[in-house]
Amino acid sequence: MIKKHTFIDLFSGCGGLSLGFEMAGFTSLLAIDNWKDALTTYAYNRETARTLCGDLSTLDPYKIKEDYNISNVDVIIGGPPCQGFSVAGKRIIEDERNTLYKSFVKFVDYFHPKAFVMENVPNILSIGNGLVKKSIIHDFEKLGYKVSVQVLMASDYGVPQNRRRAVFVGLADGREFVFPETIKTKKVTSYEALSDLTENSVPDGSPYPIEATSDYQRYARMGSSGIYNHDITIHNDKTKEIIAMVPDGGNYKDLPIELQQTRKVHIAWTRLCSTKPSITIDTGHRHHFHYKWNRIPTVRESARIQSFPDEFIFLCSKTSQYKQVGNAVPPLMAKAVAQQLCNTLCRKRPCHTKPNSIRKTNT
């Protein structure tokens, strides 16, 4: 029996990144986050999940290893918030606001996994003319990792959303990680993702009203007993009138001039385009509207846009559910990275190359 690679997910949220790794055959040892709602959803969707709610800046990796009987970690994954990354005048590791980023580094240092995967916003690579990027790479190189970084577009990996994320991958054996190739088939559109879901709310567990009409819908329905989290938001009449003026794929520029400034954000009154992947969804979803219906997407529709399968059910308040979905890494994009990483770890390192470090892995 082939041993599955293991991982710890730091700043896990509800588990989009974890789900992608699980889809690729990895086994979760522990998920850590400081938001109880997200971990409630994380645990509900995994029978054997182990979660820890706490502030990573104060958690001791040694104590976690002992408390959870963790003997070996193959990969550490996560997306630490990095508020201090805007300070480009000094090394980010020294910025006191980056205690969460430093916690990620600390866990990698202690467990010294075979690899780590860290994701963040794309502009992390350009802040300070690249100083932040160089600092991150330097911090992990000091621990013995060969670091590769690339901005990935979620729609290139089967996700019906044009969401970009910067992904750092480090390998402890000195090899350079090669990011997965993009899918060659046509990108999944908003229509292909959502057209089988109803205009109005349905009770949790309701059967699908029609047969799946696209490969993506068939993927989304796999393993699901019905529709969950499809509770529409009721807008007032004025809001619905304004939404109705915006065509499929349009935005505030399609409104009469006197209505264009009713919301002071550039993404205001934006409809999804039925013939393209969705624009990047956020945690509030108050400015993005369904390509056809005069309302914002439901939590289930938002989860579809993020590539969560329908069997993944979101818990706690609806506001919390939206935030959980919006904060997540798209699972299908995570799966592509995880599969590539699994293939890399399973291939033996050529004997004529030398690793960056002779440091021994903790056991």
Coordinates of C-alpha atoms in Angstrom, one line a residue:
M1 CA 0.0 0.0 0.0
I2 CA 1.4 3.4 -1.0
K3 CA 1.7 5.8 1.9
K4 CA -0.2 9.0 1.4
H5 CA 1.6 12.3 1.8
T6 CA 0.5 14.3 4.8
F7 CA 0.0 18.0 5.4
I8 CA -0.8 20.6 8.0
D9 CA -2.9 23.6 6.9
L10 CA -2.1 26.9 8.6
F11 CA -4.7 29.7 8.3
S12 CA -6.9 27.0 6.8
G13 CA -10.2 28.9 6.8
C14 CA -13.0 26.5 5.8
G15 CA -10.6 24.4 3.8
G16 CA -10.4 25.3 0.1
L17 CA -6.7 24.7 0.0
S18 CA -7.0 21.5 2.1
L19 CA -9.8 20.2 -0.2
G20 CA -7.6 20.6 -3.2
F21 CA -4.8 18.6 -1.5
E22 CA -7.3 16.0 -0.4
M23 CA -8.6 15.6 -3.9
A24 CA -5.0 14.9 -5.0
G25 CA -4.6 12.2 -2.4
F26 CA -3.0 14.0 0.5
T27 CA -4.0 13.4 4.1
S28 CA -4.7 16.2 6.5
L29 CA -3.0 16.0 9.9
L30 CA -4.3 19.2 11.3
A31 CA -6.0 22.5 10.3
I32 CA -5.3 25.6 12.3
D33 CA -7.2 28.9 12.1
N34 CA -8.4 31.6 14.6
W35 CA -12.0 31.7 13.2
K36 CA -14.3 29.2 14.8
D37 CA -17.0 29.5 12.1
A38 CA -14.6 28.5 9.4
L39 CA -13.3 25.5 11.4
T40 CA -16.8 24.4 12.1
T41 CA -17.4 24.1 8.4
Y42 CA -14.0 22.5 7.9
A43 CA -14.7 19.8 10.4
Y44 CA -18.3 19.2 9.3
N45 CA -17.1 18.3 5.8
R46 CA -14.4 15.8 7.0
E47 CA -15.2 12.8 9.1
T48 CA -11.7 12.5 10.5
A49 CA -10.8 16.2 10.6
R50 CA -8.6 17.5 13.4
T51 CA -8.8 21.3 13.9
L52 CA -7.3 23.8 16.3
C53 CA -8.8 27.2 16.9
G54 CA -6.1 29.6 18.0
D55 CA -3.7 32.5 17.2
L56 CA -0.8 31.1 15.2
S57 CA 1.5 33.8 16.4
T58 CA 1.2 32.4 20.0
L59 CA 1.1 28.7 19.2
D60 CA 4.1 26.5 19.9
P61 CA 4.9 24.0 17.1
Y62 CA 6.5 21.6 19.7
K63 CA 3.4 21.6 21.9
I64 CA 1.2 21.0 18.8
K65 CA 3.4 18.1 17.8
E66 CA 3.1 16.5 21.2
D67 CA -0.6 17.3 21.7
Y68 CA -1.7 15.9 18.3
N69 CA 0.9 13.1 18.2
I70 CA 2.3 14.3 14.9
S71 CA 5.4 12.3 13.9
N72 CA 6.0 13.4 10.3
V73 CA 4.7 16.2 8.1
D74 CA 5.3 16.0 4.4
V75 CA 3.9 19.4 3.4
I76 CA 2.9 22.6 5.2
I77 CA 0.3 24.7 3.3
G78 CA -1.4 28.0 4.0
G79 CA -2.0 31.6 3.2
P80 CA -0.8 33.8 6.1
P81 CA -2.2 37.4 6.3
C82 CA 0.7 39.8 5.7
Q83 CA -0.4 43.3 6.8
G84 CA 3.3 44.4 7.2
F85 CA 4.2 43.5 3.6
S86 CA 3.4 47.1 2.5
V87 CA 6.5 48.2 4.4
A88 CA 9.2 47.8 1.8
G89 CA 11.9 49.8 3.5
K90 CA 13.1 46.9 5.7
R91 CA 13.1 43.2 5.8
I92 CA 9.6 41.9 6.3
I93 CA 10.7 39.3 8.8
E94 CA 11.5 42.2 11.1
D95 CA 8.2 44.0 10.8
E96 CA 6.2 43.4 14.0
R97 CA 2.9 43.3 12.0
N98 CA 4.1 40.2 10.2
T99 CA 3.9 37.9 13.2
L100 CA 1.5 35.6 11.3
Y101 CA 3.8 35.3 8.3
K102 CA 6.7 34.6 10.8
S103 CA 4.5 31.9 12.4
F104 CA 4.3 30.1 9.0
V105 CA 8.1 30.3 8.7
K106 CA 8.4 29.1 12.3
F107 CA 6.3 26.0 11.6
V108 CA 8.2 25.2 8.4
D109 CA 11.5 25.6 10.4
Y110 CA 10.3 23.3 13.2
F111 CA 8.7 20.5 11.2
H112 CA 11.0 20.9 8.2
P113 CA 8.6 19.2 5.8
K114 CA 9.6 17.9 2.3
A115 CA 7.8 20.9 0.8
F116 CA 5.7 23.9 1.7
V117 CA 3.0 25.7 -0.3
M118 CA 2.2 29.3 0.6
E119 CA -0.3 31.4 -1.3
N120 CA -1.1 35.2 -1.2
V121 CA -2.3 38.1 -3.2
P122 CA -0.5 38.7 -6.5
N123 CA 0.8 42.1 -5.7
I124 CA 2.9 40.6 -3.0
L125 CA 5.5 40.0 -5.8
S126 CA 5.7 43.7 -6.8
I127 CA 5.6 45.5 -3.5
G128 CA 8.8 47.5 -2.9
N129 CA 10.0 46.7 -6.4
G130 CA 10.2 43.0 -5.5
L131 CA 11.8 43.4 -2.1
V132 CA 9.0 41.5 -0.3
K133 CA 9.3 38.6 -2.8
K134 CA 13.0 38.5 -2.3
S135 CA 12.6 38.6 1.4
I136 CA 10.2 35.7 1.5
I137 CA 12.4 33.6 -0.7
H138 CA 15.4 34.4 1.4
D139 CA 13.7 33.4 4.6
F140 CA 12.9 30.0 3.3
E141 CA 16.2 29.5 1.6
K142 CA 17.8 30.0 5.0
L143 CA 15.9 26.9 6.1
G144 CA 17.2 24.9 3.2
Y145 CA 14.4 25.2 0.6
K146 CA 14.6 25.8 -3.1
V147 CA 11.7 28.2 -3.7
S148 CA 9.7 28.7 -6.8
V149 CA 7.0 31.3 -7.2
Q150 CA 4.3 32.0 -9.8
V151 CA 1.0 33.8 -10.2
L152 CA -1.7 31.4 -11.1
M153 CA -5.1 32.1 -12.7
A154 CA -7.8 29.9 -11.3
S155 CA -9.7 29.7 -14.6
D156 CA -6.6 28.1 -16.2
Y157 CA -7.3 25.0 -13.9
G158 CA -11.0 24.4 -14.4
V159 CA -12.3 27.1 -12.0
P160 CA -15.2 29.3 -13.4
Q161 CA -13.5 32.4 -12.0
N162 CA -10.7 34.7 -13.1
R163 CA -9.0 34.7 -9.7
R164 CA -5.3 35.3 -9.5
R165 CA -3.1 34.1 -6.6
A166 CA 0.7 34.2 -6.0
V167 CA 1.9 30.7 -5.0
F168 CA 5.3 30.0 -3.4
V169 CA 6.4 26.3 -3.4
G170 CA 9.6 25.2 -1.6
L171 CA 11.3 21.8 -1.9
A172 CA 13.7 20.6 0.8
D173 CA 15.7 18.4 -1.5
G174 CA 17.1 21.2 -3.7
R175 CA 14.9 20.6 -6.7
E176 CA 13.0 23.4 -8.4
F177 CA 9.2 23.0 -8.5
V178 CA 7.7 23.2 -11.9
F179 CA 4.1 24.6 -11.7
P180 CA 1.3 22.6 -13.4
E181 CA 0.5 23.3 -17.0
T182 CA -2.8 25.1 -17.7
I183 CA -5.8 23.1 -18.9
K184 CA -6.0 23.2 -22.6
T185 CA -9.8 23.0 -22.9
K186 CA -12.1 26.0 -23.1
K187 CA -12.5 27.9 -19.8
V188 CA -15.6 27.2 -17.8
T189 CA -18.2 30.0 -18.0
S190 CA -20.5 31.4 -15.4
Y191 CA -23.5 29.9 -17.3
E192 CA -21.9 26.4 -17.3
A193 CA -21.3 26.7 -13.6
L194 CA -24.7 28.1 -12.5
S195 CA -27.5 27.5 -15.0
D196 CA -28.9 24.4 -13.3
L197 CA -29.6 26.3 -10.0
T198 CA -32.9 28.1 -9.4
E199 CA -33.8 31.8 -9.3
N200 CA -35.4 31.4 -5.9
S201 CA -34.4 29.8 -2.6
V202 CA -34.8 26.1 -2.0
P203 CA -34.7 24.2 1.3
D204 CA -31.4 22.5 2.1
G205 CA -31.4 19.0 0.6
S206 CA -33.8 19.8 -2.2
P207 CA -33.4 17.7 -5.3
Y208 CA -31.9 19.3 -8.4
P209 CA -34.7 20.8 -10.6
I210 CA -33.1 19.8 -13.9
E211 CA -30.4 17.5 -15.2
A212 CA -26.9 18.8 -15.3
T213 CA -26.2 20.6 -18.6
S214 CA -22.4 20.8 -18.5
D215 CA -19.4 18.8 -17.4
Y216 CA -18.7 21.3 -14.7
Q217 CA -22.2 20.8 -13.2
R218 CA -21.7 17.1 -13.3
Y219 CA -18.4 17.6 -11.4
A220 CA -20.2 19.9 -8.9
R221 CA -23.0 17.4 -8.2
M222 CA -20.7 14.4 -7.7
G223 CA -21.5 12.8 -4.3
S224 CA -24.1 15.4 -3.4
S225 CA -27.6 14.4 -2.2
G226 CA -29.1 17.7 -3.2
I227 CA -28.8 21.4 -3.1
Y228 CA -27.6 23.2 0.1
N229 CA -26.8 26.9 0.9
H230 CA -29.1 28.2 -1.9
D231 CA -30.9 30.9 0.1
I232 CA -31.3 34.0 -2.0
T233 CA -30.9 37.6 -0.7
I234 CA -34.0 39.7 -0.9
H235 CA -33.1 43.2 -2.3
N236 CA -35.4 46.2 -2.1
D237 CA -37.4 47.2 -5.1
K238 CA -35.0 50.1 -6.0
T239 CA -32.0 47.9 -5.9
K240 CA -33.7 45.3 -8.1
E241 CA -34.7 48.0 -10.6
I242 CA -31.1 49.2 -10.9
I243 CA -29.8 45.7 -11.3
A244 CA -32.3 45.0 -14.0
M245 CA -30.8 47.9 -16.1
V246 CA -27.4 46.2 -16.2
P247 CA -27.0 43.7 -19.1
D248 CA -25.3 40.3 -18.9
G249 CA -21.6 41.1 -18.3
G250 CA -22.2 44.8 -17.7
N251 CA -21.5 47.2 -14.9
Y252 CA -22.2 50.7 -13.5
K253 CA -21.2 52.2 -16.9
D254 CA -24.4 50.8 -18.4
L255 CA -26.6 52.7 -16.0
P256 CA -28.0 56.2 -16.5
I257 CA -25.5 58.8 -15.5
E258 CA -27.4 59.8 -12.4
L259 CA -27.3 56.3 -11.0
Q260 CA -23.6 55.5 -11.8
Q261 CA -22.4 57.0 -8.5
T262 CA -24.9 55.4 -6.2
R263 CA -22.2 53.1 -5.1
K264 CA -18.7 54.5 -4.7
V265 CA -16.6 51.4 -5.8
H266 CA -15.4 50.6 -9.3
I267 CA -16.9 47.1 -9.2
A268 CA -20.4 48.4 -8.4
W269 CA -23.4 47.0 -10.2
T270 CA -21.3 44.4 -12.0
R271 CA -23.2 41.4 -13.5
L272 CA -21.4 38.2 -14.1
C273 CA -20.9 37.4 -17.8
S274 CA -22.6 34.2 -18.8
T275 CA -20.1 33.5 -21.6
K276 CA -17.0 34.0 -19.5
P277 CA -15.6 32.9 -16.2
S278 CA -16.8 35.0 -13.2
I279 CA -14.8 38.0 -12.1
T280 CA -13.1 37.5 -8.7
I281 CA -15.7 37.2 -6.0
D282 CA -15.0 38.8 -2.6
T283 CA -16.2 38.1 0.9
G284 CA -19.2 40.3 0.8
H285 CA -20.7 39.7 -2.6
R286 CA -22.7 42.9 -2.5
H287 CA -21.6 44.4 -5.7
H288 CA -21.6 41.3 -8.0
F289 CA -24.8 40.1 -9.4
H290 CA -26.1 37.0 -11.2
Y291 CA -25.8 37.1 -15.0
K292 CA -29.6 36.7 -15.3
W293 CA -31.4 37.0 -12.0
N294 CA -31.7 40.4 -10.3
R295 CA -29.8 39.5 -7.1
I296 CA -26.4 38.6 -5.8
P297 CA -25.3 35.0 -6.1
T298 CA -26.3 32.7 -3.3
V299 CA -23.7 31.0 -1.1
R300 CA -24.0 27.9 -3.2
E301 CA -23.6 29.8 -6.5
S302 CA -20.5 31.5 -5.0
A303 CA -19.2 28.2 -3.9
R304 CA -19.7 26.9 -7.4
I305 CA -17.7 29.9 -8.7
Q306 CA -14.9 29.0 -6.3
S307 CA -15.1 25.3 -7.5
F308 CA -16.4 23.8 -4.3
P309 CA -18.4 20.6 -5.0
D310 CA -22.1 20.8 -3.9
E311 CA -21.5 18.1 -1.2
F312 CA -19.3 20.7 0.6
I313 CA -21.8 22.4 3.0
F314 CA -21.2 25.7 4.7
L315 CA -22.3 26.3 8.3
C316 CA -23.0 29.2 10.6
S317 CA -24.7 32.5 9.6
K318 CA -25.2 33.4 5.9
T319 CA -22.9 36.4 6.3
S320 CA -20.3 34.0 7.7
Q321 CA -20.8 31.5 4.9
Y322 CA -20.2 34.2 2.3
K323 CA -17.0 35.2 4.0
Q324 CA -15.9 31.6 4.3
V325 CA -16.4 31.1 0.6
G326 CA -14.8 34.4 -0.4
N327 CA -11.7 33.8 1.7
A328 CA -11.1 30.3 0.3
V329 CA -8.5 29.1 -2.2
P330 CA -10.3 27.6 -5.2
P331 CA -10.1 23.8 -4.6
L332 CA -9.6 22.9 -8.3
M333 CA -6.6 25.3 -8.5
A334 CA -5.2 23.9 -5.3
K335 CA -5.7 20.3 -6.6
A336 CA -3.6 21.1 -9.7
V337 CA -0.7 22.4 -7.5
A338 CA -1.1 19.4 -5.2
Q339 CA -1.1 16.8 -8.0
Q340 CA 2.0 18.4 -9.4
L341 CA 3.7 18.4 -6.0
C342 CA 2.7 14.8 -5.4
N343 CA 4.2 13.8 -8.7
T344 CA 7.4 15.7 -7.8
L345 CA 7.7 14.1 -4.3
C346 CA 7.1 10.7 -5.7
R347 CA 9.9 11.0 -8.2
K348 CA 13.3 10.2 -6.8
R349 CA 15.8 13.0 -6.8
P350 CA 18.7 12.5 -9.3
C351 CA 21.7 11.3 -7.5
H352 CA 24.1 13.7 -9.2
T353 CA 22.4 16.8 -7.8
K354 CA 23.0 18.2 -4.3
P355 CA 20.4 19.6 -1.9
N356 CA 20.6 23.2 -0.7
S357 CA 20.9 22.0 2.8
I358 CA 22.2 19.0 4.7
R359 CA 19.9 19.7 7.6
K360 CA 18.1 16.7 9.0
T361 CA 14.3 16.5 9.0
N362 CA 12.7 16.4 12.5
T363 CA 11.1 13.1 13.4

